[in-house]
Amino acid sequence: MITNGFAYVAFLFCFAGVVASLERKYKDTTFFKYVPTPVILYFMCMVFATFDLWQKTDSVNAAYRVVRGNIIPAMIFVMLLRCDIRKILKLGPRMLIGFFSATITIMIGFVVMFALMKNGFPPEAWKTWGALAGSWIGGTANMVAIQGALGIEESAMGYTLLVDNVNYSIWVIMLLATVPYAKFFNKWTRTDTSTIDSVGLSLSELDENARTKMETSDLALLIGAGLLVSALSSWLATFISPMLMDVFGKSDFLSVSTVTIVLATIFGIVCAMTPMNSIPGSSPVSMTMLYIMICLIASRASFKELTDAPYYLAAGFVVLGIHALLMAIIAKILKIDLFTCAVASLANIGAVAAAPIIAAAYKETLVPIGVLMALMGYVAGTAGGLFVAKMLSMMAGA
């Protein structure tokens, strides 16, 4: 049993590295095609916690709080360095409308689901569903950010992580299964798809001259800048949060942790429009931080607490069902093609890991569209999830 804080963090860091290395080595195997690294990390760390591999001593708890509190803003900042708003605008109005339609319908899905099923959830469930909304608008990193912002206990995240993985995986399979039927859907919506290929090609040409090899200096700069922004955001939040509470009243949405996340997001969006956007390695660095955060979160949960899993999984499918229905109606009204609908949906729900997959299923030249849409989700995910959490808290009377 691990009782030392440093040993606890070291084990989780190493375990994340081992799983990521195994995925890279065996990425073409059937197992890793259908079971991504985040799912393995969630599951195995929950198994370790269930069998009490570590004990929640003062040393372990302190190490957890320090690492978790400082890595989340750093991760958000580094992740957003790829999100140059100017490039995203090149997608054009139709695909931007498709993306935000997916975002809004997902948010509506959470609100309607909670209205129908809230009596079956515990009083604080609005927080965890808000965190999941952040994940399904942006990605797991946004969910982690909202968890930190709202101070959600790790033990309460078990069902959220379950729904995030199970429902999302089934949704990916369902969307991939619709690819052969795109021409029928587009005929129904009367969509002109002639401009999609040209947009994909133009986006591919933008990055041809970009430096791709990551150097030691890039790694040092990205990690250093991320940690500095985390420290600066935390420091500024200690002044800004009390001022906001004086104006708007005390609220979890104006706490120091929430303001810290918002500030890190703003720093990331601004710096993405500077030469920092072209530094190679922002993706692997931010993903490394995300893997560490996943391990930390799952290490505080336990399978012993997952007694109402079927009800939560059903709630997740209600959200997806409402999202799909509303997207079909919007596609019919605005004449949006199935490619745009599917990529926009997975750009929200599956983020960068999934959106390029569905894009490539249509045509490889369309992959950049999937990537840019997913990056938009990272920008909107935290704010969107917090907004959903606020709506659900009002419905719950919190």
Coordinates of C-alpha atoms in Angstrom, one line a residue:
M1 CA 0.0 0.0 0.0
I2 CA 1.3 3.5 -1.0
T3 CA 1.2 6.0 1.8
N4 CA 3.8 8.6 0.6
G5 CA 2.6 11.5 -1.6
F6 CA 5.6 11.5 -3.9
A7 CA 5.4 7.7 -4.4
Y8 CA 1.7 8.0 -5.2
V9 CA 2.3 10.7 -7.9
A10 CA 5.3 8.9 -9.2
F11 CA 3.4 5.7 -9.7
L12 CA 0.6 7.5 -11.5
F13 CA 3.0 9.4 -13.8
C14 CA 4.8 6.2 -14.7
F15 CA 1.6 4.2 -15.2
A16 CA 0.3 6.8 -17.6
G17 CA 3.6 6.6 -19.5
V18 CA 3.6 2.9 -19.7
V19 CA 0.0 2.7 -21.1
A20 CA 0.7 5.5 -23.6
S21 CA 3.9 3.7 -24.8
L22 CA 1.9 0.4 -25.2
E23 CA -0.7 2.2 -27.3
R24 CA 2.1 3.7 -29.5
K25 CA 3.7 0.3 -30.0
Y26 CA 0.5 -1.7 -30.6
K27 CA -1.7 1.1 -32.1
D28 CA -2.6 -1.1 -35.0
T29 CA -4.0 -3.9 -32.9
T30 CA -7.8 -4.4 -32.5
F31 CA -7.6 -3.7 -28.8
F32 CA -6.1 -0.2 -29.1
K33 CA -8.3 0.7 -32.1
Y34 CA -11.4 0.3 -29.9
V35 CA -10.1 1.0 -26.4
P36 CA -8.2 4.3 -26.3
T37 CA -5.6 5.3 -23.7
P38 CA -7.9 7.5 -21.5
V39 CA -10.4 4.6 -21.1
I40 CA -7.6 2.3 -20.0
L41 CA -6.2 4.9 -17.5
Y42 CA -9.7 5.5 -16.1
F43 CA -10.5 1.9 -15.7
M44 CA -7.2 0.7 -14.3
C45 CA -6.7 3.5 -11.8
M46 CA -10.2 2.9 -10.5
V47 CA -9.3 -0.8 -10.1
F48 CA -6.2 0.2 -8.2
A49 CA -8.2 2.5 -5.9
T50 CA -10.9 -0.2 -5.4
F51 CA -8.3 -2.6 -4.2
D52 CA -6.7 0.1 -2.0
L53 CA -3.3 0.2 -3.7
W54 CA -2.8 3.6 -2.0
Q55 CA -4.1 5.1 1.2
K56 CA -5.5 8.6 1.6
T57 CA -2.9 9.8 4.0
D58 CA -2.1 13.5 4.6
S59 CA 0.9 13.2 2.4
V60 CA -1.1 11.6 -0.5
N61 CA -3.9 14.1 -0.2
A62 CA -1.5 17.0 -0.2
A63 CA 0.3 15.7 -3.2
Y64 CA -3.0 15.2 -5.0
R65 CA -4.2 18.7 -4.3
V66 CA -0.9 20.4 -5.4
V67 CA -0.5 18.5 -8.6
R68 CA -4.1 18.6 -9.6
G69 CA -4.6 22.3 -8.8
N70 CA -1.6 23.4 -10.8
I71 CA -1.6 21.1 -13.8
I72 CA -5.2 21.8 -14.9
P73 CA -4.7 25.5 -15.9
A74 CA -1.3 24.6 -17.4
M75 CA -3.0 21.9 -19.5
I76 CA -5.8 24.2 -20.7
F77 CA -3.2 26.8 -21.7
V78 CA -0.9 24.5 -23.7
M79 CA -3.9 22.7 -25.3
L80 CA -5.4 26.0 -26.6
L81 CA -2.1 27.1 -28.2
R82 CA -3.3 25.2 -31.3
C83 CA -6.6 27.1 -31.5
D84 CA -5.9 30.0 -33.7
I85 CA -9.3 31.7 -34.1
R86 CA -8.2 33.1 -37.5
K87 CA -7.7 29.6 -39.0
I88 CA -11.0 28.4 -37.5
L89 CA -12.9 31.2 -39.3
K90 CA -11.6 29.8 -42.6
L91 CA -14.0 26.9 -42.2
G92 CA -16.7 29.1 -43.6
P93 CA -20.2 29.9 -42.3
R94 CA -21.9 26.5 -43.1
M95 CA -19.5 24.4 -41.1
L96 CA -19.3 26.9 -38.2
I97 CA -23.1 26.9 -38.1
G98 CA -23.0 23.1 -38.0
F99 CA -20.5 23.1 -35.2
F100 CA -22.4 25.5 -33.0
S101 CA -25.7 23.8 -33.8
A102 CA -24.2 20.6 -32.4
T103 CA -23.0 22.5 -29.3
I104 CA -26.3 24.1 -28.6
T105 CA -28.3 20.8 -29.2
I106 CA -26.0 18.9 -26.8
M107 CA -26.6 21.6 -24.2
I108 CA -30.4 21.4 -24.7
G109 CA -30.1 17.6 -24.4
F110 CA -28.5 17.9 -21.0
V111 CA -31.2 20.4 -19.8
V112 CA -34.1 18.3 -21.0
M113 CA -32.6 15.0 -19.7
F114 CA -32.1 16.6 -16.3
A115 CA -35.6 17.9 -16.2
L116 CA -36.9 14.4 -16.9
M117 CA -34.6 12.3 -14.7
K118 CA -33.3 14.6 -11.9
N119 CA -35.3 12.8 -9.2
G120 CA -33.1 9.8 -9.7
F121 CA -29.9 11.7 -9.1
P122 CA -28.3 12.8 -5.8
P123 CA -28.5 16.5 -4.9
E124 CA -25.1 17.5 -6.2
A125 CA -25.5 15.6 -9.6
W126 CA -25.9 18.9 -11.5
K127 CA -22.2 19.5 -11.0
T128 CA -21.1 16.2 -12.5
W129 CA -23.6 16.5 -15.4
G130 CA -22.2 20.0 -16.0
A131 CA -18.7 18.5 -16.1
L132 CA -19.8 15.9 -18.6
A133 CA -21.4 18.6 -20.7
G134 CA -17.9 20.3 -20.8
S135 CA -16.5 17.0 -22.1
W136 CA -19.2 16.5 -24.7
I137 CA -18.8 20.1 -25.9
G138 CA -15.0 20.1 -25.9
G139 CA -13.1 17.2 -24.5
T140 CA -11.9 15.4 -21.4
A141 CA -9.6 18.3 -20.6
N142 CA -12.7 20.6 -20.3
M143 CA -14.4 18.1 -18.0
V144 CA -11.3 18.1 -15.8
A145 CA -11.3 21.9 -15.8
I146 CA -14.9 22.1 -14.8
Q147 CA -14.4 19.5 -12.0
G148 CA -11.6 21.7 -10.6
A149 CA -13.6 24.9 -11.1
L150 CA -16.7 23.5 -9.2
G151 CA -14.8 21.5 -6.6
I152 CA -16.4 18.2 -7.5
E153 CA -15.3 15.3 -5.4
E154 CA -13.6 12.5 -7.3
S155 CA -15.9 9.9 -5.8
A156 CA -18.8 11.7 -7.5
M157 CA -17.1 11.5 -10.9
G158 CA -17.4 7.7 -11.3
Y159 CA -20.7 7.7 -13.2
T160 CA -19.7 10.7 -15.2
L161 CA -16.6 8.9 -16.4
L162 CA -18.6 5.8 -17.2
V163 CA -21.1 7.7 -19.3
D164 CA -18.4 9.6 -21.0
N165 CA -16.7 6.5 -22.2
V166 CA -19.5 4.0 -22.8
N167 CA -22.1 6.3 -24.4
Y168 CA -19.4 8.1 -26.4
S169 CA -17.9 4.9 -27.8
I170 CA -21.3 3.7 -29.0
W171 CA -22.0 7.1 -30.5
V172 CA -18.8 6.9 -32.6
I173 CA -19.8 3.5 -33.9
M174 CA -23.3 4.8 -34.8
L175 CA -21.9 7.8 -36.7
L176 CA -19.4 5.8 -38.6
A177 CA -22.2 3.4 -39.6
T178 CA -24.1 6.4 -41.2
V179 CA -21.3 7.2 -43.7
P180 CA -22.6 5.0 -46.5
Y181 CA -25.9 6.7 -46.3
A182 CA -24.6 10.3 -46.7
K183 CA -26.0 10.7 -50.2
F184 CA -29.5 9.8 -49.1
F185 CA -29.3 12.2 -46.1
N186 CA -28.0 15.0 -48.3
K187 CA -30.7 14.4 -50.9
W188 CA -33.3 14.7 -48.0
T189 CA -31.8 18.0 -46.8
R190 CA -31.1 19.2 -50.4
T191 CA -27.5 20.1 -49.6
D192 CA -24.9 21.3 -52.0
T193 CA -21.6 19.7 -51.0
S194 CA -19.4 21.1 -53.8
T195 CA -17.5 23.4 -51.5
I196 CA -16.4 20.9 -48.8
D197 CA -13.5 19.4 -50.7
S198 CA -12.1 22.7 -51.6
V199 CA -12.2 23.8 -48.0
G200 CA -10.4 20.7 -46.9
L201 CA -7.6 21.1 -49.5
S202 CA -7.1 24.8 -48.6
L203 CA -6.8 23.9 -44.9
S204 CA -4.3 21.1 -45.7
E205 CA -2.1 23.6 -47.6
L206 CA -1.9 26.0 -44.7
D207 CA 0.3 23.7 -42.6
E208 CA 2.7 22.4 -45.3
N209 CA 5.5 24.7 -44.3
A210 CA 5.1 24.4 -40.6
R211 CA 7.9 23.0 -38.4
T212 CA 6.9 19.6 -37.1
K213 CA 9.9 18.2 -35.3
M214 CA 9.8 18.9 -31.6
E215 CA 13.1 20.0 -30.0
T216 CA 14.2 20.1 -26.4
S217 CA 13.8 23.9 -26.4
D218 CA 10.1 23.5 -27.5
L219 CA 9.4 21.0 -24.7
A220 CA 11.0 23.3 -22.1
L221 CA 9.2 26.4 -23.3
L222 CA 5.8 24.7 -23.5
I223 CA 6.0 23.2 -20.0
G224 CA 7.5 26.3 -18.5
A225 CA 5.0 28.6 -20.1
G226 CA 2.1 26.4 -19.1
L227 CA 3.2 26.3 -15.4
L228 CA 3.9 30.0 -15.4
V229 CA 0.4 30.8 -16.8
S230 CA -1.0 28.4 -14.2
A231 CA 0.8 30.3 -11.4
L232 CA -0.2 33.7 -12.8
S233 CA -3.8 32.7 -13.3
S234 CA -4.0 31.4 -9.7
W235 CA -2.5 34.6 -8.4
L236 CA -4.8 36.9 -10.4
A237 CA -7.8 34.9 -9.5
T238 CA -7.3 35.6 -5.8
F239 CA -7.9 39.3 -6.5
I240 CA -10.5 39.0 -9.3
S241 CA -12.8 36.4 -7.6
P242 CA -13.6 38.4 -4.5
M243 CA -14.3 41.5 -6.6
L244 CA -16.7 39.5 -8.8
M245 CA -18.4 38.0 -5.7
D246 CA -18.9 41.5 -4.3
V247 CA -20.7 42.5 -7.5
F248 CA -22.7 39.3 -8.3
G249 CA -22.8 37.5 -5.0
K250 CA -21.1 34.4 -3.7
S251 CA -21.2 31.5 -6.1
D252 CA -19.3 28.4 -7.1
F253 CA -19.1 29.9 -10.6
L254 CA -17.1 32.8 -9.3
S255 CA -14.7 30.9 -7.0
V256 CA -10.9 31.3 -7.2
S257 CA -10.6 27.9 -9.0
T258 CA -13.2 28.8 -11.6
V259 CA -11.7 32.2 -12.3
T260 CA -8.3 30.5 -12.6
I261 CA -9.5 28.2 -15.3
V262 CA -11.2 31.1 -17.2
L263 CA -8.0 33.2 -17.0
A264 CA -5.9 30.3 -18.3
T265 CA -8.4 29.8 -21.2
I266 CA -8.1 33.5 -22.1
F267 CA -4.3 33.4 -22.0
G268 CA -4.3 30.3 -24.2
I269 CA -6.7 31.9 -26.8
V270 CA -4.6 35.1 -27.0
C271 CA -1.2 33.3 -27.2
A272 CA -2.6 31.1 -30.0
M273 CA -2.6 34.2 -32.2
T274 CA 1.1 34.7 -31.6
P275 CA 4.2 32.8 -32.8
M276 CA 3.6 30.4 -29.9
N277 CA 1.0 28.8 -32.1
S278 CA 3.7 27.3 -34.3
I279 CA 5.8 25.7 -31.5
P280 CA 5.8 22.0 -32.2
G281 CA 4.7 19.7 -29.3
S282 CA 1.7 21.5 -27.8
S283 CA -0.5 18.4 -28.5
P284 CA 1.8 15.7 -26.9
V285 CA 2.6 18.0 -23.9
S286 CA -1.1 18.8 -23.2
M287 CA -2.0 15.2 -23.7
T288 CA 0.6 14.1 -21.2
M289 CA -0.8 16.5 -18.7
L290 CA -4.3 15.2 -19.5
Y291 CA -3.2 11.6 -19.0
I292 CA -1.8 12.5 -15.6
M293 CA -5.0 14.3 -14.6
I294 CA -7.1 11.3 -15.7
C295 CA -5.0 9.0 -13.5
L296 CA -5.3 11.5 -10.5
I297 CA -9.1 11.7 -10.9
A298 CA -9.7 8.0 -11.3
S299 CA -7.4 7.3 -8.4
R300 CA -9.9 8.8 -6.0
A301 CA -12.9 6.9 -7.3
S302 CA -14.0 3.3 -6.8
F303 CA -16.1 0.7 -8.5
K304 CA -17.8 0.0 -5.1
E305 CA -19.7 3.3 -5.6
L306 CA -21.1 2.5 -9.1
T307 CA -24.5 1.0 -8.1
D308 CA -26.8 3.0 -10.3
A309 CA -24.8 2.7 -13.6
P310 CA -27.8 1.7 -15.8
Y311 CA -29.8 4.8 -14.9
Y312 CA -26.9 7.1 -15.7
L313 CA -26.1 5.3 -19.0
A314 CA -29.8 5.7 -20.0
A315 CA -29.6 9.4 -19.2
G316 CA -26.5 9.7 -21.4
F317 CA -28.5 8.1 -24.3
V318 CA -31.4 10.5 -23.7
V319 CA -28.9 13.4 -24.2
L320 CA -27.6 11.9 -27.4
G321 CA -31.0 11.1 -28.7
I322 CA -32.2 14.7 -28.2
H323 CA -29.0 16.0 -29.8
A324 CA -29.5 13.7 -32.9
L325 CA -33.1 14.6 -33.3
L326 CA -32.5 18.4 -33.1
M327 CA -29.5 18.2 -35.4
A328 CA -31.6 16.4 -38.1
I329 CA -34.2 19.1 -37.9
I330 CA -31.6 21.9 -38.1
A331 CA -29.9 20.1 -41.0
K332 CA -33.2 19.9 -42.9
I333 CA -34.0 23.6 -42.3
L334 CA -30.5 25.0 -43.0
K335 CA -29.6 22.4 -45.7
I336 CA -26.6 21.0 -43.9
D337 CA -24.9 17.9 -45.2
L338 CA -24.3 14.7 -43.2
F339 CA -20.6 15.1 -43.2
T340 CA -20.8 18.5 -41.5
C341 CA -23.4 17.2 -39.0
A342 CA -21.3 14.1 -38.1
V343 CA -18.0 15.9 -37.8
A344 CA -19.6 18.7 -35.8
S345 CA -21.2 16.1 -33.4
L346 CA -17.9 14.2 -32.8
A347 CA -15.9 17.4 -32.7
N348 CA -18.0 18.3 -29.6
I349 CA -18.5 14.8 -28.1
G350 CA -15.3 13.1 -29.1
A351 CA -12.8 16.1 -29.5
V352 CA -9.6 15.8 -31.4
A353 CA -9.3 12.0 -30.9
A354 CA -12.6 11.3 -32.8
A355 CA -13.5 14.1 -35.2
P356 CA -10.6 13.3 -37.6
I357 CA -11.7 9.7 -37.7
I358 CA -15.2 10.5 -39.0
A359 CA -13.8 13.1 -41.4
A360 CA -11.3 10.6 -42.8
A361 CA -14.2 8.1 -43.2
Y362 CA -15.6 10.5 -45.8
K363 CA -12.3 11.6 -47.4
E364 CA -8.7 12.0 -46.1
T365 CA -8.5 15.6 -47.4
L366 CA -11.3 16.5 -45.0
V367 CA -9.3 15.6 -41.9
P368 CA -8.2 19.2 -41.2
I369 CA -11.8 20.2 -41.0
G370 CA -12.4 17.6 -38.2
V371 CA -9.3 18.8 -36.4
L372 CA -10.2 22.5 -36.5
M373 CA -13.8 21.8 -35.4
A374 CA -12.5 19.8 -32.5
L375 CA -10.1 22.6 -31.5
M376 CA -13.1 24.9 -31.4
G377 CA -14.7 22.5 -28.9
Y378 CA -11.7 23.0 -26.6
V379 CA -12.3 26.8 -26.7
A380 CA -16.1 26.5 -26.0
G381 CA -16.1 23.4 -23.8
T382 CA -15.3 24.9 -20.4
A383 CA -17.6 27.9 -20.7
G384 CA -20.4 25.8 -22.2
G385 CA -20.1 23.2 -19.5
L386 CA -20.2 25.8 -16.7
F387 CA -23.3 27.3 -18.4
V388 CA -25.0 24.0 -18.4
A389 CA -24.1 23.4 -14.8
K390 CA -25.6 26.8 -13.9
M391 CA -28.8 25.9 -15.7
L392 CA -29.0 22.5 -14.0
S393 CA -28.2 24.0 -10.6
M394 CA -31.2 26.4 -11.0
M395 CA -33.4 23.4 -11.9
A396 CA -32.1 21.5 -8.9
G397 CA -32.8 24.4 -6.6
A398 CA -29.1 24.6 -5.6

